[in-house]
Coordinates of C-alpha atoms in Angstrom, one line a residue:
Chain A
M1 CA 0.0 0.0 0.0
A2 CA 2.8 2.3 0.9
T3 CA 4.5 1.4 -2.4
D4 CA 1.3 2.2 -4.2
R5 CA 1.2 5.7 -2.6
A6 CA 4.8 6.3 -3.5
D7 CA 4.1 5.2 -7.1
R8 CA 1.1 7.5 -7.3
A9 CA 3.1 10.4 -5.9
A10 CA 5.9 9.8 -8.4
L11 CA 3.3 9.7 -11.2
R12 CA 1.6 12.8 -10.0
A13 CA 5.0 14.7 -10.0
E14 CA 5.7 13.5 -13.5
L15 CA 2.3 14.5 -14.8
R16 CA 2.5 17.9 -13.2
A17 CA 5.9 18.5 -14.8
L18 CA 4.4 17.4 -18.1
L19 CA 1.5 19.8 -17.8
A20 CA 3.8 22.6 -16.7
E21 CA 6.0 22.0 -19.7
Y22 CA 3.3 21.9 -22.3
A23 CA 0.2 23.7 -21.0
V24 CA -0.1 25.5 -17.9
E25 CA 0.8 29.1 -17.1
A26 CA 2.4 29.8 -13.7
G27 CA 0.0 30.1 -10.9
I28 CA -2.7 27.8 -12.2
D29 CA -4.1 25.3 -9.7
L30 CA -2.7 21.8 -10.4
G31 CA -4.2 20.1 -7.4
D32 CA -5.5 16.6 -7.9
G33 CA -9.1 17.7 -8.3
A34 CA -8.6 20.9 -10.3
P35 CA -10.5 20.7 -13.6
L36 CA -8.2 20.6 -16.6
I37 CA -10.4 19.9 -19.6
S38 CA -13.7 21.5 -18.6
S39 CA -11.8 24.6 -17.6
G40 CA -10.1 24.8 -21.0
I41 CA -6.6 24.6 -19.5
L42 CA -5.8 21.4 -21.4
E43 CA -6.0 21.8 -25.1
S44 CA -5.6 19.4 -27.9
T45 CA -1.8 19.4 -28.2
T46 CA -1.3 18.9 -24.5
L47 CA -4.0 16.2 -24.4
L48 CA -2.0 14.4 -27.0
H49 CA 1.1 14.5 -24.8
V50 CA -1.0 13.3 -21.8
A51 CA -2.3 10.5 -23.9
L52 CA 1.2 9.4 -24.9
W53 CA 2.3 9.7 -21.2
V54 CA -0.6 7.4 -20.2
E55 CA 0.3 4.9 -22.9
E56 CA 3.9 4.9 -21.8
H57 CA 2.9 4.1 -18.2
L58 CA 0.5 1.4 -19.2
G59 CA 2.8 -0.1 -21.7
A60 CA -0.3 -0.4 -24.0
E61 CA -2.1 1.5 -26.7
V62 CA -5.0 3.6 -25.4
D63 CA -8.0 4.2 -27.7
I64 CA -9.0 7.6 -26.6
S65 CA -12.1 7.5 -28.7
A66 CA -13.4 4.5 -26.7
F67 CA -14.3 6.3 -23.5
D68 CA -15.4 9.7 -22.2
L69 CA -12.1 11.6 -22.3
A70 CA -13.6 14.8 -20.9
A71 CA -15.0 12.9 -17.8
E72 CA -12.2 10.4 -17.2
W73 CA -9.2 12.8 -17.7
D74 CA -10.6 16.0 -16.3
S75 CA -8.1 16.3 -13.4
I76 CA -4.7 15.0 -12.4
G77 CA -6.4 12.8 -9.9
A78 CA -8.7 11.4 -12.5
I79 CA -5.8 10.7 -14.9
L80 CA -3.9 8.9 -12.1
D81 CA -7.0 6.8 -11.3
F82 CA -7.3 5.9 -15.0
V83 CA -3.7 4.7 -15.0
A84 CA -4.2 2.8 -11.8
R85 CA -7.4 1.1 -13.2
H86 CA -5.7 0.1 -16.4
A87 CA -2.2 -0.7 -15.2
P88 CA -0.9 -4.1 -16.4
A89 CA -1.4 -5.8 -13.0
T90 CA -5.1 -4.9 -13.1
L91 CA -5.7 -5.8 -16.7
D92 CA -7.6 -9.0 -17.1
Q93 CA -8.1 -8.8 -20.8
G94 CA -5.1 -8.4 -23.0
R95 CA -3.0 -5.2 -22.9
R96 CA -5.5 -2.9 -24.5
A97 CA -6.9 -0.1 -22.4
G98 CA -9.8 2.2 -22.9
Chain B
M1 CA -8.0 40.2 -25.0
Y2 CA -9.4 37.9 -27.7
E3 CA -12.3 38.5 -30.0
I4 CA -14.0 35.7 -32.0
V5 CA -15.2 36.9 -35.3
R6 CA -16.5 35.4 -38.6
Y7 CA -14.2 35.7 -41.6
C8 CA -14.6 38.7 -43.8
P9 CA -12.6 39.3 -47.0
E10 CA -10.5 42.1 -45.4
L11 CA -8.9 39.5 -43.2
K12 CA -7.9 37.2 -46.0
P13 CA -4.2 38.2 -46.1
Q14 CA -3.9 37.5 -42.4
V15 CA -5.7 34.2 -42.7
A16 CA -3.4 33.1 -45.5
A17 CA -0.4 34.0 -43.4
L18 CA -1.8 32.0 -40.4
Q19 CA -2.6 29.0 -42.6
R20 CA 1.1 28.7 -43.3
H21 CA 1.4 27.1 -39.8
L22 CA -0.8 24.3 -41.3
W23 CA 0.4 24.0 -44.9
R24 CA 3.8 24.6 -46.4
G25 CA 3.9 27.0 -49.2
S26 CA 3.6 30.6 -49.9
E27 CA 0.9 33.0 -48.8
A28 CA -0.2 33.1 -52.4
E29 CA -0.7 29.3 -52.4
N30 CA -2.5 29.4 -49.1
R31 CA -4.7 32.2 -50.4
A32 CA -5.6 30.2 -53.5
Y33 CA -6.4 27.2 -51.3
F34 CA -8.7 29.3 -49.1
E35 CA -10.5 30.8 -52.1
W36 CA -11.1 27.4 -53.7
K37 CA -12.2 25.7 -50.5
Y38 CA -14.4 28.4 -49.0
E39 CA -15.2 31.1 -51.5
R40 CA -15.8 28.8 -54.4
N41 CA -17.4 26.1 -52.4
P42 CA -20.5 24.8 -54.2
Y43 CA -22.6 24.3 -51.1
I44 CA -21.9 27.1 -48.7
A45 CA -21.4 30.4 -50.5
S46 CA -20.3 32.5 -47.5
P47 CA -17.2 31.1 -45.8
L48 CA -17.9 29.5 -42.4
V49 CA -14.5 30.4 -41.0
Y50 CA -14.2 31.5 -37.4
L51 CA -11.2 33.6 -36.3
A52 CA -9.6 34.6 -33.0
V53 CA -8.3 38.1 -33.2
C54 CA -5.9 39.6 -30.7
E55 CA -5.0 43.3 -30.9
G56 CA -6.1 43.4 -34.5
R57 CA -4.1 40.3 -35.5
V58 CA -5.7 37.0 -36.5
V59 CA -4.1 34.4 -34.2
G60 CA -6.5 31.4 -34.5
M61 CA -8.9 29.9 -37.0
R62 CA -11.3 27.0 -37.6
G63 CA -12.8 26.5 -41.0
M64 CA -16.0 24.6 -41.8
F65 CA -16.2 23.8 -45.5
G66 CA -19.5 23.0 -47.1
A67 CA -20.2 19.4 -48.2
C68 CA -23.4 17.8 -49.6
W69 CA -24.2 14.3 -48.3
E70 CA -26.8 11.9 -49.4
I71 CA -28.3 9.1 -47.3
G72 CA -31.2 6.6 -47.1
P73 CA -33.2 4.8 -49.7
R74 CA -34.3 8.0 -51.4
S75 CA -30.8 9.5 -51.3
E76 CA -32.0 12.5 -49.3
R77 CA -29.4 15.3 -49.5
F78 CA -28.1 17.5 -46.7
V79 CA -25.5 20.2 -46.7
V80 CA -23.2 19.6 -43.7
P81 CA -20.3 21.8 -42.6
C82 CA -17.1 19.8 -42.3
A83 CA -14.5 21.0 -39.8
D84 CA -11.0 21.6 -41.1
D85 CA -8.1 24.1 -41.0
F86 CA -7.7 24.4 -37.3
V87 CA -4.7 26.5 -36.3
I88 CA -3.7 28.6 -33.4
A89 CA -0.5 30.8 -33.6
P90 CA 2.2 29.1 -31.5
E91 CA 2.4 31.9 -28.9
H92 CA -1.4 31.8 -28.3
R93 CA -1.8 28.0 -27.7
N94 CA -3.1 26.5 -24.5
R95 CA -5.1 29.5 -23.6
G96 CA -8.5 28.0 -24.2
L97 CA -8.8 29.6 -27.7
F98 CA -9.9 26.4 -29.4
G99 CA -12.9 26.1 -27.1
R100 CA -13.8 29.8 -27.5
I101 CA -13.6 29.6 -31.3
M102 CA -15.7 26.5 -31.4
S103 CA -18.4 27.8 -29.0
A104 CA -18.8 30.8 -31.3
A105 CA -18.9 28.4 -34.3
W106 CA -21.5 26.1 -32.9
E107 CA -23.7 29.0 -32.0
D108 CA -23.5 30.5 -35.5
L109 CA -24.0 27.1 -37.2
A110 CA -27.0 26.4 -35.1
A111 CA -28.5 29.8 -36.0
R112 CA -27.9 28.9 -39.7
G113 CA -30.0 25.7 -39.3
H114 CA -27.2 23.2 -39.3
R115 CA -27.8 20.2 -37.1
C116 CA -24.6 18.2 -37.4
A117 CA -21.0 18.6 -38.5
F118 CA -18.4 16.2 -39.7
S119 CA -14.6 16.1 -39.3
L120 CA -13.2 13.6 -41.8
S121 CA -9.5 13.3 -41.3
A122 CA -8.8 14.0 -37.6
G123 CA -5.1 13.3 -36.8
D124 CA -3.7 13.1 -33.3
V125 CA -4.1 16.6 -32.2
T126 CA -7.5 17.2 -33.7
L127 CA -8.8 13.9 -32.4
A128 CA -7.7 14.7 -28.8
G129 CA -9.1 18.2 -28.9
S130 CA -12.4 17.1 -30.6
L131 CA -13.2 14.2 -28.3
V132 CA -13.4 16.6 -25.3
S133 CA -15.7 19.0 -27.1
G134 CA -18.6 16.9 -28.1
W135 CA -17.3 15.1 -31.2
R136 CA -17.9 11.4 -31.5
S137 CA -15.6 9.0 -33.4
I138 CA -17.1 6.7 -35.9
G139 CA -13.8 4.9 -36.2
S140 CA -10.5 5.3 -38.0
A141 CA -10.1 5.3 -41.8
L142 CA -8.2 1.9 -41.6
E143 CA -5.5 3.2 -43.9
V144 CA -3.4 0.7 -45.8
Q145 CA -0.2 1.4 -47.6
R146 CA 2.1 -0.1 -50.2
K147 CA 5.7 0.8 -49.9
G148 CA 8.6 0.7 -52.2
I149 CA 9.4 -0.8 -55.4
P150 CA 11.0 -4.2 -54.9
S151 CA 14.3 -4.2 -56.8
A152 CA 15.2 -7.0 -59.1
P153 CA 17.9 -9.4 -57.9
W154 CA 20.2 -8.5 -60.8
R155 CA 20.0 -4.9 -59.7
D156 CA 21.1 -5.9 -56.1
R157 CA 24.0 -7.9 -57.5
V158 CA 25.2 -5.1 -59.9
G159 CA 24.8 -2.5 -57.1
A160 CA 26.9 -4.6 -54.7
R161 CA 29.6 -4.9 -57.3
L162 CA 29.6 -1.1 -58.1
R163 CA 29.9 -0.3 -54.4
S164 CA 33.4 -1.7 -54.3
M165 CA 34.6 0.1 -57.5
P166 CA 36.3 3.5 -57.6
L167 CA 34.2 6.3 -58.8
L168 CA 31.3 4.1 -59.8
W169 CA 30.4 3.4 -56.2
R170 CA 28.3 6.6 -56.1
W171 CA 25.8 5.1 -58.6
A172 CA 25.5 1.8 -56.7
D173 CA 22.3 2.7 -54.8
A174 CA 20.6 4.1 -57.8
V175 CA 21.3 0.9 -59.8
A176 CA 20.1 -1.2 -56.9
G177 CA 16.9 0.8 -56.8
R178 CA 17.5 2.2 -53.3
V179 CA 17.5 5.8 -54.1
D180 CA 15.5 7.8 -51.6
E181 CA 12.3 8.7 -53.4
T182 CA 11.5 11.6 -51.1
G183 CA 11.1 14.9 -52.9
R184 CA 10.8 13.5 -56.4
R185 CA 7.6 14.0 -58.4
P186 CA 5.4 11.1 -57.4
F187 CA 3.7 10.9 -60.8
R188 CA 6.8 11.0 -62.9
R189 CA 6.6 7.4 -64.0
L190 CA 2.8 7.5 -64.5
D191 CA 3.1 10.5 -66.8
R192 CA 5.5 9.0 -69.3
P193 CA 4.0 9.5 -72.7
A194 CA 3.2 5.9 -73.4
R195 CA 0.8 5.9 -70.5
R196 CA -1.4 8.5 -72.1
S197 CA -2.5 6.4 -75.1
P198 CA -6.0 5.1 -74.7
D199 CA -5.4 2.7 -77.6
A200 CA -3.0 0.2 -76.1
T201 CA -5.4 -0.8 -73.2
T202 CA -8.9 -0.3 -72.0
V203 CA -7.4 1.6 -69.1
W204 CA -6.0 5.0 -69.8
L205 CA -4.6 7.9 -68.0
A206 CA -5.6 11.5 -67.9
R207 CA -4.5 14.6 -66.0
E208 CA -7.9 16.2 -65.9
P209 CA -11.1 14.8 -64.5
K210 CA -14.1 13.9 -66.7
P211 CA -16.9 15.0 -64.4
T212 CA -19.8 14.2 -66.7
P213 CA -19.0 10.5 -67.5
M214 CA -17.7 10.0 -63.9
A215 CA -21.0 11.3 -62.5
E216 CA -22.9 9.2 -65.0
L217 CA -21.1 6.1 -63.9
I218 CA -21.7 6.9 -60.2
R219 CA -25.5 7.3 -61.0
R220 CA -25.5 4.0 -62.9
L221 CA -23.9 2.1 -60.1
G222 CA -26.6 3.4 -57.8
H223 CA -26.7 4.2 -54.1
D224 CA -27.2 1.7 -51.4
G225 CA -28.4 4.2 -48.9
R226 CA -25.3 4.5 -46.8
V227 CA -24.0 8.0 -46.0
R228 CA -21.9 9.3 -48.8
H229 CA -21.0 12.6 -50.5
A230 CA -23.1 13.5 -53.5
R231 CA -20.7 13.0 -56.4
D232 CA -22.4 14.9 -59.2
E233 CA -20.8 16.8 -62.0
E234 CA -20.7 20.1 -60.1
Y235 CA -18.9 18.4 -57.1
L236 CA -16.4 16.5 -59.2
G237 CA -15.6 19.6 -61.2
W238 CA -14.9 21.6 -58.1
R239 CA -13.3 18.9 -56.0
F240 CA -10.3 18.2 -58.3
A241 CA -9.4 21.9 -58.6
N242 CA -7.8 21.9 -55.1
P243 CA -4.7 24.0 -55.8
L244 CA -2.5 22.3 -53.2
H245 CA -3.0 18.8 -54.6
E246 CA -2.2 17.1 -57.9
Y247 CA -4.5 14.4 -59.3
R248 CA -4.3 11.7 -62.0
F249 CA -7.2 9.8 -63.4
L250 CA -7.2 6.3 -64.6
F251 CA -10.3 5.7 -66.7
S252 CA -11.7 2.4 -68.1
G253 CA -14.0 2.0 -71.0
D254 CA -14.1 3.0 -74.7
R255 CA -17.4 4.4 -75.6
R256 CA -18.8 4.4 -72.1
M257 CA -16.8 4.9 -68.9
D258 CA -17.1 1.7 -66.9
G259 CA -14.6 2.6 -64.1
Y260 CA -12.2 5.1 -62.7
L261 CA -9.5 5.4 -60.1
V262 CA -8.3 8.7 -58.9
L263 CA -4.7 9.2 -57.5
Q264 CA -3.6 12.3 -55.6
S265 CA -0.4 13.7 -54.3
Y266 CA 0.6 16.8 -52.3
R267 CA 2.2 19.6 -54.3
L268 CA 3.7 21.1 -51.1
D269 CA 5.0 17.9 -49.6
R270 CA 6.1 15.3 -52.1
S271 CA 7.4 13.0 -49.3
R272 CA 3.8 12.2 -48.3
G273 CA 3.4 9.8 -51.2
V274 CA 0.3 9.1 -53.3
N275 CA -3.2 8.3 -52.3
I276 CA -6.0 6.4 -54.0
V277 CA -8.8 8.7 -53.2
D278 CA -11.7 7.3 -55.2
W279 CA -12.3 4.1 -57.1
E280 CA -15.4 3.0 -58.9
A281 CA -16.0 0.2 -61.4
E282 CA -18.9 -1.7 -63.0
T283 CA -17.2 -5.1 -62.6
P284 CA -14.5 -6.7 -60.4
S285 CA -12.3 -7.2 -63.5
V286 CA -12.4 -3.5 -64.3
R287 CA -11.7 -2.6 -60.6
S288 CA -8.7 -4.9 -60.7
A289 CA -7.4 -3.6 -64.1
L290 CA -7.6 0.0 -62.8
L291 CA -5.5 -0.9 -59.7
R292 CA -3.0 -2.9 -61.6
A293 CA -2.5 -0.1 -64.1
A294 CA -2.1 2.4 -61.3
L295 CA 0.5 0.4 -59.5
D296 CA 2.4 -1.0 -62.6
W297 CA 2.5 2.3 -64.4
G298 CA 3.1 4.5 -61.4
R299 CA 5.6 2.4 -59.5
F300 CA 5.1 4.7 -56.5
A301 CA 7.5 4.8 -53.6
E302 CA 4.4 4.9 -51.3
V303 CA 0.7 4.6 -52.1
S304 CA -2.1 4.6 -49.5
A305 CA -5.8 4.0 -49.4
W306 CA -8.6 4.1 -46.9
T307 CA -10.4 0.8 -46.5
V308 CA -12.8 1.4 -43.6
T309 CA -16.0 1.0 -45.7
L310 CA -14.4 -0.5 -48.8
P311 CA -16.1 -3.7 -50.1
E312 CA -14.4 -6.9 -49.0
A313 CA -13.4 -7.8 -52.5
A314 CA -11.7 -4.5 -53.0
R315 CA -9.9 -4.9 -49.6
A316 CA -8.7 -8.3 -50.7
L317 CA -7.5 -6.9 -54.0
L318 CA -5.4 -4.3 -52.1
G319 CA -4.0 -7.0 -49.8
E320 CA -3.0 -9.2 -52.8
S321 CA -1.3 -6.2 -54.3
G322 CA 0.9 -5.7 -51.4
F323 CA -1.0 -3.1 -49.3
A324 CA -0.7 -3.6 -45.5
P325 CA -2.0 -1.6 -42.6
A326 CA -0.3 1.8 -42.4
T327 CA 1.1 3.2 -39.2
R328 CA 0.7 7.0 -39.2
G329 CA -0.1 9.0 -36.1
R330 CA 0.8 8.3 -32.6
L331 CA -2.8 8.0 -31.4
T332 CA -4.4 7.6 -34.8
R333 CA -2.4 4.5 -35.7
R334 CA -4.9 3.1 -38.2
G335 CA -5.4 6.3 -40.0
P336 CA -7.3 9.5 -39.3
H337 CA -10.5 9.3 -37.4
L338 CA -13.9 10.2 -38.8
L339 CA -15.8 12.3 -36.3
V340 CA -19.4 13.6 -36.1
R341 CA -21.0 16.1 -33.8
G342 CA -24.5 17.3 -33.2
I343 CA -25.3 21.0 -33.3
G344 CA -27.8 22.9 -31.4
D345 CA -29.9 20.2 -29.8
P346 CA -28.3 19.1 -26.6
R347 CA -29.6 15.6 -27.1
S348 CA -27.6 15.3 -30.3
G349 CA -24.5 15.4 -28.2
T350 CA -25.1 11.7 -27.6
E351 CA -26.7 10.8 -30.9
P352 CA -25.8 13.0 -33.9
L353 CA -28.4 12.6 -36.7
L354 CA -28.5 13.5 -40.3
G355 CA -32.2 14.2 -40.8
T356 CA -33.6 11.2 -39.0
H357 CA -30.6 8.9 -39.8
R358 CA -28.2 7.8 -37.2
L359 CA -24.5 8.3 -37.9
L360 CA -22.4 6.5 -35.3
D361 CA -22.4 3.1 -36.9
V362 CA -19.6 2.9 -39.4
S363 CA -21.4 0.3 -41.4
G364 CA -23.9 3.0 -42.4
W365 CA -21.2 4.9 -44.2
D366 CA -19.6 4.7 -47.6
M367 CA -16.5 6.8 -46.8
R368 CA -13.8 7.7 -49.3
M369 CA -10.7 9.7 -48.9
L370 CA -12.0 12.0 -51.6
Y371 CA -14.6 13.4 -49.2
S372 CA -12.0 14.6 -46.8
M373 CA -9.4 17.2 -47.4
A374 CA -6.7 14.7 -47.0
A375 CA -7.3 14.1 -50.7

């Protein structure tokens, strides 16, 4: 459990760094629950980078058209939940997420 | 800081300049493309182009070009705006401009009576941005590709020998057929004079479309009710005048056209290869002869086609001819996505309709690359 928390913290830090690099102006709330898509902070190019980041961490292709992207990736917490749900250890069916 | 406005002719120079972030080429070429696509569009006379303006400068745009689709047993026709040409100037990205431009666009399109919109060749960035703003994916284009011209064994042997010889080594790759084709005219082999003669074969090559017999053939072949673009004489005449693309037409039939295959390449980026953008035939043998002629005569370094709604026999023919699934985008690995979106009616966010017809099932479509601006 402690390892899970450490992993999530590491992923959170990575994701925040990614968003800071591609999308977010200084001073914008990057808390776990802060809305990213519905607030317009995350635009298409950054979403693409986030999608590739998720794929890299899942080690699998993600079909972003197969789920409600706006709902499932609207915050850092939601994206981390998505990764946790689809991580290889929790995948029962193949390696395809989404 | 930003104002969202509809296009007016006074802004054309700025729009042409902004488009250069999308397409290579000069402002003059971009202007010609804009004029063809939006100002000479046969279906929507007044350009539906939405612009973000910052301190008097155009910094973002989204174009919706007019297209006429037919559907159902009575081939009902609908004019549908198709989203394309999305660009934000680099220094204005990630500031919520895409959403603001599109909100203004949806409001205007709804007021004009449009009930749905299509986006027909969404790549990685467009797909990601669209899926979070109400668009639904019907699926990918299932692009297939045939690469390279296999070199004959004798060429490999001669090439290997030349490689070890003084002075002559520099021609080794050319002899072995391994010269990088990038940047060379994709139609240079197809255009050799011998290919132009209609006498030697029932399949013959032309540089210009023949809208009247092509439209007649399409009418004769009939419509099975799936969603497709209306391909009449007016459409075909306009469609192949795209100034950024080059087309070649393989026709079959002597007195009466019984098939055609249209090839397209990009004037501004020759490295992108050749596409088969439309392909019609009265019989399987004509279909096969057209493809064989295109491949044998053209000997393209790279040729691609969309197969998502192609009949099984045609897919098989492509497979037998060496086409294999293409790998393009990072998220759109099986080719661009086809997207639809409802306008105006909140319920259409979940079920976009064309008239009373549902759109989300790909089996209800007859989708060709020609209908998208990829072609």
